[in-house]
Amino acid sequence: MNKNIEVLTDQLALIERSLNLVVSKINGAISERDRCTIALSGGSTPKALYQALAQENLPWEKIHVFWGDERYVSADHPDSNQRMTREAWLNQVNIPQENIHPMPTSAGDPALDAQKYDRELQEFFGVSAGEIPVFDIILLGMGDDGHTASLFPHTEALEVCDRLVTVGNKDGQPRITFTVPLINQAIGVIFIVAGASKKDALTQVLAPNPDGKTYPSALIHPKNGELWWLLDRASFPAT
């Protein structure tokens, strides 16, 4: 695993560096494979990145957008990651609608919708059941508790290894989330983390022998790809 940790001076510098890295990875994937598959995260910090991406001149028809997790709410709900991303980025650029692959949340059963997205990923990437597709880029954030995507501390979703997508649980509220094996199969995983409230969890996650069940972000270590931690100075643990 190629692990990279960069500490930027503030959130503005963090977003600028994130933008440059993501654009570079998008262009690299398109150059090598004539398309780019990217899975997105929610949150306020990624929103600023998405607003910056909306100003870029990219070959949108070659970019396929997925989500790494989603709250189990309708697509027009204020808490929807899909809604936030569309408003900040996707509605502002000329990306084909068939290139946008949101997580379904309308079946009334999170497990059924998780299975549906699992099948969609298998079909899109052309993999059989039991095989794991390879995303070019997976963007992740990290919560104050060390969670990432909707993989929360000491929850059943952390143990799921036989599926691509499963149901996460946040204080009794269901969410749909990529599983750890799917994230770890990516060519590039990029954590974007800001704020002093993340410092304690980062101290644990970046420790030599972290407890992944308590701090799930520590479970993310791509098998053959790159792992990037882009941090602002406020979030970086004191050394």
PDB file of N, CA, C and O in Angstrom, residues 83-130:
ATOM      1  N   ARG A  83     -28.506  14.731  -3.046  1.00  0.00           N
ATOM      2  CA  ARG A  83     -29.025  16.086  -3.272  1.00  0.00           C
ATOM      3  C   ARG A  83     -27.916  17.115  -3.127  1.00  0.00           C
ATOM      4  O   ARG A  83     -27.778  18.022  -3.959  1.00  0.00           O
ATOM      5  N   MET A  84     -27.135  17.005  -2.061  1.00  0.00           N
ATOM      6  CA  MET A  84     -26.054  17.960  -1.847  1.00  0.00           C
ATOM      7  C   MET A  84     -25.089  17.971  -3.026  1.00  0.00           C
ATOM      8  O   MET A  84     -24.694  19.031  -3.531  1.00  0.00           O
ATOM      9  N   THR A  85     -24.713  16.789  -3.504  1.00  0.00           N
ATOM     10  CA  THR A  85     -23.742  16.716  -4.585  1.00  0.00           C
ATOM     11  C   THR A  85     -24.315  17.264  -5.885  1.00  0.00           C
ATOM     12  O   THR A  85     -23.619  17.939  -6.646  1.00  0.00           O
ATOM     13  N   ARG A  86     -25.565  16.953  -6.151  1.00  0.00           N
ATOM     14  CA  ARG A  86     -26.179  17.484  -7.376  1.00  0.00           C
ATOM     15  C   ARG A  86     -26.223  19.017  -7.340  1.00  0.00           C
ATOM     16  O   ARG A  86     -25.907  19.692  -8.331  1.00  0.00           O
ATOM     17  N   GLU A  87     -26.612  19.568  -6.198  1.00  0.00           N
ATOM     18  CA  GLU A  87     -26.725  21.024  -6.108  1.00  0.00           C
ATOM     19  C   GLU A  87     -25.365  21.706  -6.188  1.00  0.00           C
ATOM     20  O   GLU A  87     -25.221  22.769  -6.807  1.00  0.00           O
ATOM     21  N   ALA A  88     -24.369  21.107  -5.562  1.00  0.00           N
ATOM     22  CA  ALA A  88     -23.042  21.722  -5.511  1.00  0.00           C
ATOM     23  C   ALA A  88     -22.243  21.521  -6.799  1.00  0.00           C
ATOM     24  O   ALA A  88     -21.414  22.372  -7.154  1.00  0.00           O
ATOM     25  N   TRP A  89     -22.502  20.421  -7.506  1.00  0.00           N
ATOM     26  CA  TRP A  89     -21.615  20.041  -8.609  1.00  0.00           C
ATOM     27  C   TRP A  89     -22.356  19.534  -9.835  1.00  0.00           C
ATOM     28  O   TRP A  89     -22.301  20.136 -10.910  1.00  0.00           O
ATOM     29  N   LEU A  90     -23.062  18.420  -9.709  1.00  0.00           N
ATOM     30  CA  LEU A  90     -23.516  17.690 -10.894  1.00  0.00           C
ATOM     31  C   LEU A  90     -24.538  18.464 -11.706  1.00  0.00           C
ATOM     32  O   LEU A  90     -24.571  18.347 -12.940  1.00  0.00           O
ATOM     33  N   ASN A  91     -25.388  19.254 -11.053  1.00  0.00           N
ATOM     34  CA  ASN A  91     -26.356  20.059 -11.794  1.00  0.00           C
ATOM     35  C   ASN A  91     -25.704  21.245 -12.502  1.00  0.00           C
ATOM     36  O   ASN A  91     -26.352  21.904 -13.322  1.00  0.00           O
ATOM     37  N   GLN A  92     -24.437  21.501 -12.190  1.00  0.00           N
ATOM     38  CA  GLN A  92     -23.749  22.667 -12.755  1.00  0.00           C
ATOM     39  C   GLN A  92     -22.913  22.321 -13.976  1.00  0.00           C
ATOM     40  O   GLN A  92     -22.351  23.229 -14.614  1.00  0.00           O
ATOM     41  N   VAL A  93     -22.798  21.026 -14.309  1.00  0.00           N
ATOM     42  CA  VAL A  93     -21.934  20.608 -15.420  1.00  0.00           C
ATOM     43  C   VAL A  93     -22.727  19.736 -16.376  1.00  0.00           C
ATOM     44  O   VAL A  93     -23.805  19.224 -16.055  1.00  0.00           O
ATOM     45  N   ASN A  94     -22.156  19.537 -17.551  1.00  0.00           N
ATOM     46  CA  ASN A  94     -22.841  18.802 -18.617  1.00  0.00           C
ATOM     47  C   ASN A  94     -22.493  17.316 -18.557  1.00  0.00           C
ATOM     48  O   ASN A  94     -21.970  16.739 -19.511  1.00  0.00           O
ATOM     49  N   ILE A  95     -22.800  16.695 -17.418  1.00  0.00           N
ATOM     50  CA  ILE A  95     -22.546  15.263 -17.271  1.00  0.00           C
ATOM     51  C   ILE A  95     -23.812  14.505 -17.666  1.00  0.00           C
ATOM     52  O   ILE A  95     -24.920  14.877 -17.266  1.00  0.00           O
ATOM     53  N   PRO A  96     -23.689  13.459 -18.480  1.00  0.00           N
ATOM     54  CA  PRO A  96     -24.878  12.686 -18.856  1.00  0.00           C
ATOM     55  C   PRO A  96     -25.549  12.084 -17.624  1.00  0.00           C
ATOM     56  O   PRO A  96     -24.876  11.593 -16.714  1.00  0.00           O
ATOM     57  N   GLN A  97     -26.876  12.120 -17.589  1.00  0.00           N
ATOM     58  CA  GLN A  97     -27.600  11.590 -16.443  1.00  0.00           C
ATOM     59  C   GLN A  97     -27.322  10.099 -16.244  1.00  0.00           C
ATOM     60  O   GLN A  97     -27.321   9.610 -15.109  1.00  0.00           O
ATOM     61  N   GLU A  98     -27.092   9.384 -17.338  1.00  0.00           N
ATOM     62  CA  GLU A  98     -26.817   7.945 -17.201  1.00  0.00           C
ATOM     63  C   GLU A  98     -25.450   7.679 -16.580  1.00  0.00           C
ATOM     64  O   GLU A  98     -25.137   6.541 -16.226  1.00  0.00           O
ATOM     65  N   ASN A  99     -24.636   8.714 -16.421  1.00  0.00           N
ATOM     66  CA  ASN A  99     -23.342   8.563 -15.752  1.00  0.00           C
ATOM     67  C   ASN A  99     -23.431   8.793 -14.247  1.00  0.00           C
ATOM     68  O   ASN A  99     -22.432   8.681 -13.542  1.00  0.00           O
ATOM     69  N   ILE A 100     -24.616   9.125 -13.766  1.00  0.00           N
ATOM     70  CA  ILE A 100     -24.817   9.368 -12.341  1.00  0.00           C
ATOM     71  C   ILE A 100     -25.544   8.171 -11.746  1.00  0.00           C
ATOM     72  O   ILE A 100     -26.616   7.792 -12.219  1.00  0.00           O
ATOM     73  N   HIS A 101     -24.951   7.567 -10.732  1.00  0.00           N
ATOM     74  CA  HIS A 101     -25.433   6.303 -10.176  1.00  0.00           C
ATOM     75  C   HIS A 101     -25.713   6.454  -8.676  1.00  0.00           C
ATOM     76  O   HIS A 101     -24.927   6.007  -7.834  1.00  0.00           O
ATOM     77  N   PRO A 102     -26.838   7.064  -8.304  1.00  0.00           N
ATOM     78  CA  PRO A 102     -27.130   7.268  -6.881  1.00  0.00           C
ATOM     79  C   PRO A 102     -27.544   5.975  -6.187  1.00  0.00           C
ATOM     80  O   PRO A 102     -28.048   5.042  -6.823  1.00  0.00           O
ATOM     81  N   MET A 103     -27.324   5.933  -4.906  1.00  0.00           N
ATOM     82  CA  MET A 103     -27.804   4.811  -4.106  1.00  0.00           C
ATOM     83  C   MET A 103     -29.329   4.894  -3.990  1.00  0.00           C
ATOM     84  O   MET A 103     -29.866   5.955  -3.675  1.00  0.00           O
ATOM     85  N   PRO A 104     -30.043   3.799  -4.215  1.00  0.00           N
ATOM     86  CA  PRO A 104     -31.499   3.830  -4.098  1.00  0.00           C
ATOM     87  C   PRO A 104     -31.936   3.863  -2.633  1.00  0.00           C
ATOM     88  O   PRO A 104     -31.313   3.241  -1.773  1.00  0.00           O
ATOM     89  N   THR A 105     -33.007   4.596  -2.380  1.00  0.00           N
ATOM     90  CA  THR A 105     -33.517   4.701  -1.004  1.00  0.00           C
ATOM     91  C   THR A 105     -35.045   4.686  -0.975  1.00  0.00           C
ATOM     92  O   THR A 105     -35.647   5.232  -0.045  1.00  0.00           O
ATOM     93  N   SER A 106     -35.660   4.069  -1.968  1.00  0.00           N
ATOM     94  CA  SER A 106     -37.111   4.184  -2.091  1.00  0.00           C
ATOM     95  C   SER A 106     -37.875   2.883  -1.861  1.00  0.00           C
ATOM     96  O   SER A 106     -39.109   2.874  -1.928  1.00  0.00           O
ATOM     97  N   ALA A 107     -37.183   1.782  -1.559  1.00  0.00           N
ATOM     98  CA  ALA A 107     -37.875   0.497  -1.430  1.00  0.00           C
ATOM     99  C   ALA A 107     -38.618   0.357  -0.105  1.00  0.00           C
ATOM    100  O   ALA A 107     -39.449  -0.531   0.053  1.00  0.00           O
ATOM    101  N   GLY A 108     -38.300   1.217   0.848  1.00  0.00           N
ATOM    102  CA  GLY A 108     -38.883   1.068   2.180  1.00  0.00           C
ATOM    103  C   GLY A 108     -38.173   0.038   3.019  1.00  0.00           C
ATOM    104  O   GLY A 108     -38.570  -0.245   4.154  1.00  0.00           O
ATOM    105  N   ASP A 109     -37.085  -0.526   2.490  1.00  0.00           N
ATOM    106  CA  ASP A 109     -36.300  -1.550   3.182  1.00  0.00           C
ATOM    107  C   ASP A 109     -34.836  -1.327   2.822  1.00  0.00           C
ATOM    108  O   ASP A 109     -34.427  -1.585   1.690  1.00  0.00           O
ATOM    109  N   PRO A 110     -34.019  -0.825   3.747  1.00  0.00           N
ATOM    110  CA  PRO A 110     -32.618  -0.539   3.437  1.00  0.00           C
ATOM    111  C   PRO A 110     -31.856  -1.749   2.910  1.00  0.00           C
ATOM    112  O   PRO A 110     -30.998  -1.602   2.020  1.00  0.00           O
ATOM    113  N   ALA A 111     -32.148  -2.939   3.417  1.00  0.00           N
ATOM    114  CA  ALA A 111     -31.434  -4.135   2.964  1.00  0.00           C
ATOM    115  C   ALA A 111     -31.720  -4.411   1.494  1.00  0.00           C
ATOM    116  O   ALA A 111     -30.813  -4.792   0.732  1.00  0.00           O
ATOM    117  N   LEU A 112     -32.968  -4.222   1.078  1.00  0.00           N
ATOM    118  CA  LEU A 112     -33.304  -4.434  -0.330  1.00  0.00           C
ATOM    119  C   LEU A 112     -32.618  -3.412  -1.226  1.00  0.00           C
ATOM    120  O   LEU A 112     -32.111  -3.747  -2.302  1.00  0.00           O
ATOM    121  N   ASP A 113     -32.581  -2.162  -0.784  1.00  0.00           N
ATOM    122  CA  ASP A 113     -31.913  -1.150  -1.588  1.00  0.00           C
ATOM    123  C   ASP A 113     -30.400  -1.370  -1.619  1.00  0.00           C
ATOM    124  O   ASP A 113     -29.755  -1.109  -2.647  1.00  0.00           O
ATOM    125  N   ALA A 114     -29.830  -1.844  -0.531  1.00  0.00           N
ATOM    126  CA  ALA A 114     -28.407  -2.179  -0.532  1.00  0.00           C
ATOM    127  C   ALA A 114     -28.122  -3.294  -1.536  1.00  0.00           C
ATOM    128  O   ALA A 114     -27.137  -3.246  -2.285  1.00  0.00           O
ATOM    129  N   GLN A 115     -28.979  -4.318  -1.566  1.00  0.00           N
ATOM    130  CA  GLN A 115     -28.821  -5.403  -2.533  1.00  0.00           C
ATOM    131  C   GLN A 115     -28.943  -4.887  -3.966  1.00  0.00           C
ATOM    132  O   GLN A 115     -28.206  -5.325  -4.863  1.00  0.00           O
ATOM    133  N   LYS A 116     -29.865  -3.957  -4.182  1.00  0.00           N
ATOM    134  CA  LYS A 116     -30.059  -3.394  -5.519  1.00  0.00           C
ATOM    135  C   LYS A 116     -28.801  -2.671  -5.990  1.00  0.00           C
ATOM    136  O   LYS A 116     -28.369  -2.816  -7.142  1.00  0.00           O
ATOM    137  N   TYR A 117     -28.200  -1.880  -5.108  1.00  0.00           N
ATOM    138  CA  TYR A 117     -26.983  -1.156  -5.492  1.00  0.00           C
ATOM    139  C   TYR A 117     -25.820  -2.117  -5.690  1.00  0.00           C
ATOM    140  O   TYR A 117     -24.993  -1.920  -6.582  1.00  0.00           O
ATOM    141  N   ASP A 118     -25.765  -3.155  -4.882  1.00  0.00           N
ATOM    142  CA  ASP A 118     -24.753  -4.195  -5.045  1.00  0.00           C
ATOM    143  C   ASP A 118     -24.836  -4.776  -6.453  1.00  0.00           C
ATOM    144  O   ASP A 118     -23.817  -4.912  -7.156  1.00  0.00           O
ATOM    145  N   ARG A 119     -26.047  -5.122  -6.887  1.00  0.00           N
ATOM    146  CA  ARG A 119     -26.232  -5.688  -8.233  1.00  0.00           C
ATOM    147  C   ARG A 119     -25.882  -4.671  -9.312  1.00  0.00           C
ATOM    148  O   ARG A 119     -25.288  -5.027 -10.341  1.00  0.00           O
ATOM    149  N   GLU A 120     -26.235  -3.407  -9.084  1.00  0.00           N
ATOM    150  CA  GLU A 120     -25.891  -2.376 -10.065  1.00  0.00           C
ATOM    151  C   GLU A 120     -24.379  -2.266 -10.247  1.00  0.00           C
ATOM    152  O   GLU A 120     -23.877  -2.134 -11.378  1.00  0.00           O
ATOM    153  N   LEU A 121     -23.640  -2.334  -9.141  1.00  0.00           N
ATOM    154  CA  LEU A 121     -22.182  -2.280  -9.241  1.00  0.00           C
ATOM    155  C   LEU A 121     -21.638  -3.493  -9.990  1.00  0.00           C
ATOM    156  O   LEU A 121     -20.749  -3.360 -10.840  1.00  0.00           O
ATOM    157  N   GLN A 122     -22.156  -4.681  -9.682  1.00  0.00           N
ATOM    158  CA  GLN A 122     -21.712  -5.879 -10.394  1.00  0.00           C
ATOM    159  C   GLN A 122     -21.943  -5.743 -11.895  1.00  0.00           C
ATOM    160  O   GLN A 122     -21.062  -6.064 -12.701  1.00  0.00           O
ATOM    161  N   GLU A 123     -23.123  -5.262 -12.256  1.00  0.00           N
ATOM    162  CA  GLU A 123     -23.456  -5.148 -13.674  1.00  0.00           C
ATOM    163  C   GLU A 123     -22.625  -4.071 -14.363  1.00  0.00           C
ATOM    164  O   GLU A 123     -22.117  -4.276 -15.471  1.00  0.00           O
ATOM    165  N   PHE A 124     -22.444  -2.937 -13.707  1.00  0.00           N
ATOM    166  CA  PHE A 124     -21.688  -1.856 -14.334  1.00  0.00           C
ATOM    167  C   PHE A 124     -20.233  -2.270 -14.566  1.00  0.00           C
ATOM    168  O   PHE A 124     -19.669  -2.021 -15.638  1.00  0.00           O
ATOM    169  N   PHE A 125     -19.630  -2.868 -13.561  1.00  0.00           N
ATOM    170  CA  PHE A 125     -18.215  -3.236 -13.666  1.00  0.00           C
ATOM    171  C   PHE A 125     -18.003  -4.592 -14.343  1.00  0.00           C
ATOM    172  O   PHE A 125     -16.855  -4.955 -14.624  1.00  0.00           O
ATOM    173  N   GLY A 126     -19.079  -5.325 -14.586  1.00  0.00           N
ATOM    174  CA  GLY A 126     -18.952  -6.612 -15.256  1.00  0.00           C
ATOM    175  C   GLY A 126     -18.262  -7.662 -14.416  1.00  0.00           C
ATOM    176  O   GLY A 126     -17.456  -8.444 -14.931  1.00  0.00           O
ATOM    177  N   VAL A 127     -18.593  -7.696 -13.134  1.00  0.00           N
ATOM    178  CA  VAL A 127     -17.988  -8.696 -12.244  1.00  0.00           C
ATOM    179  C   VAL A 127     -19.064  -9.664 -11.793  1.00  0.00           C
ATOM    180  O   VAL A 127     -20.251  -9.343 -11.778  1.00  0.00           O
ATOM    181  N   SER A 128     -18.635 -10.852 -11.440  1.00  0.00           N
ATOM    182  CA  SER A 128     -19.544 -11.878 -10.949  1.00  0.00           C
ATOM    183  C   SER A 128     -19.726 -11.744  -9.449  1.00  0.00           C
ATOM    184  O   SER A 128     -18.938 -11.058  -8.772  1.00  0.00           O
ATOM    185  N   ALA A 129     -20.755 -12.394  -8.928  1.00  0.00           N
ATOM    186  CA  ALA A 129     -20.954 -12.423  -7.484  1.00  0.00           C
ATOM    187  C   ALA A 129     -19.711 -12.982  -6.810  1.00  0.00           C
ATOM    188  O   ALA A 129     -19.158 -14.002  -7.249  1.00  0.00           O
ATOM    189  N   GLY A 130     -19.252 -12.320  -5.782  1.00  0.00           N
ATOM    190  CA  GLY A 130     -18.037 -12.749  -5.099  1.00  0.00           C
ATOM    191  C   GLY A 130     -16.796 -12.021  -5.563  1.00  0.00           C
ATOM    192  O   GLY A 130     -15.771 -12.022  -4.872  1.00  0.00           O
TER     193      GLY A 130
END
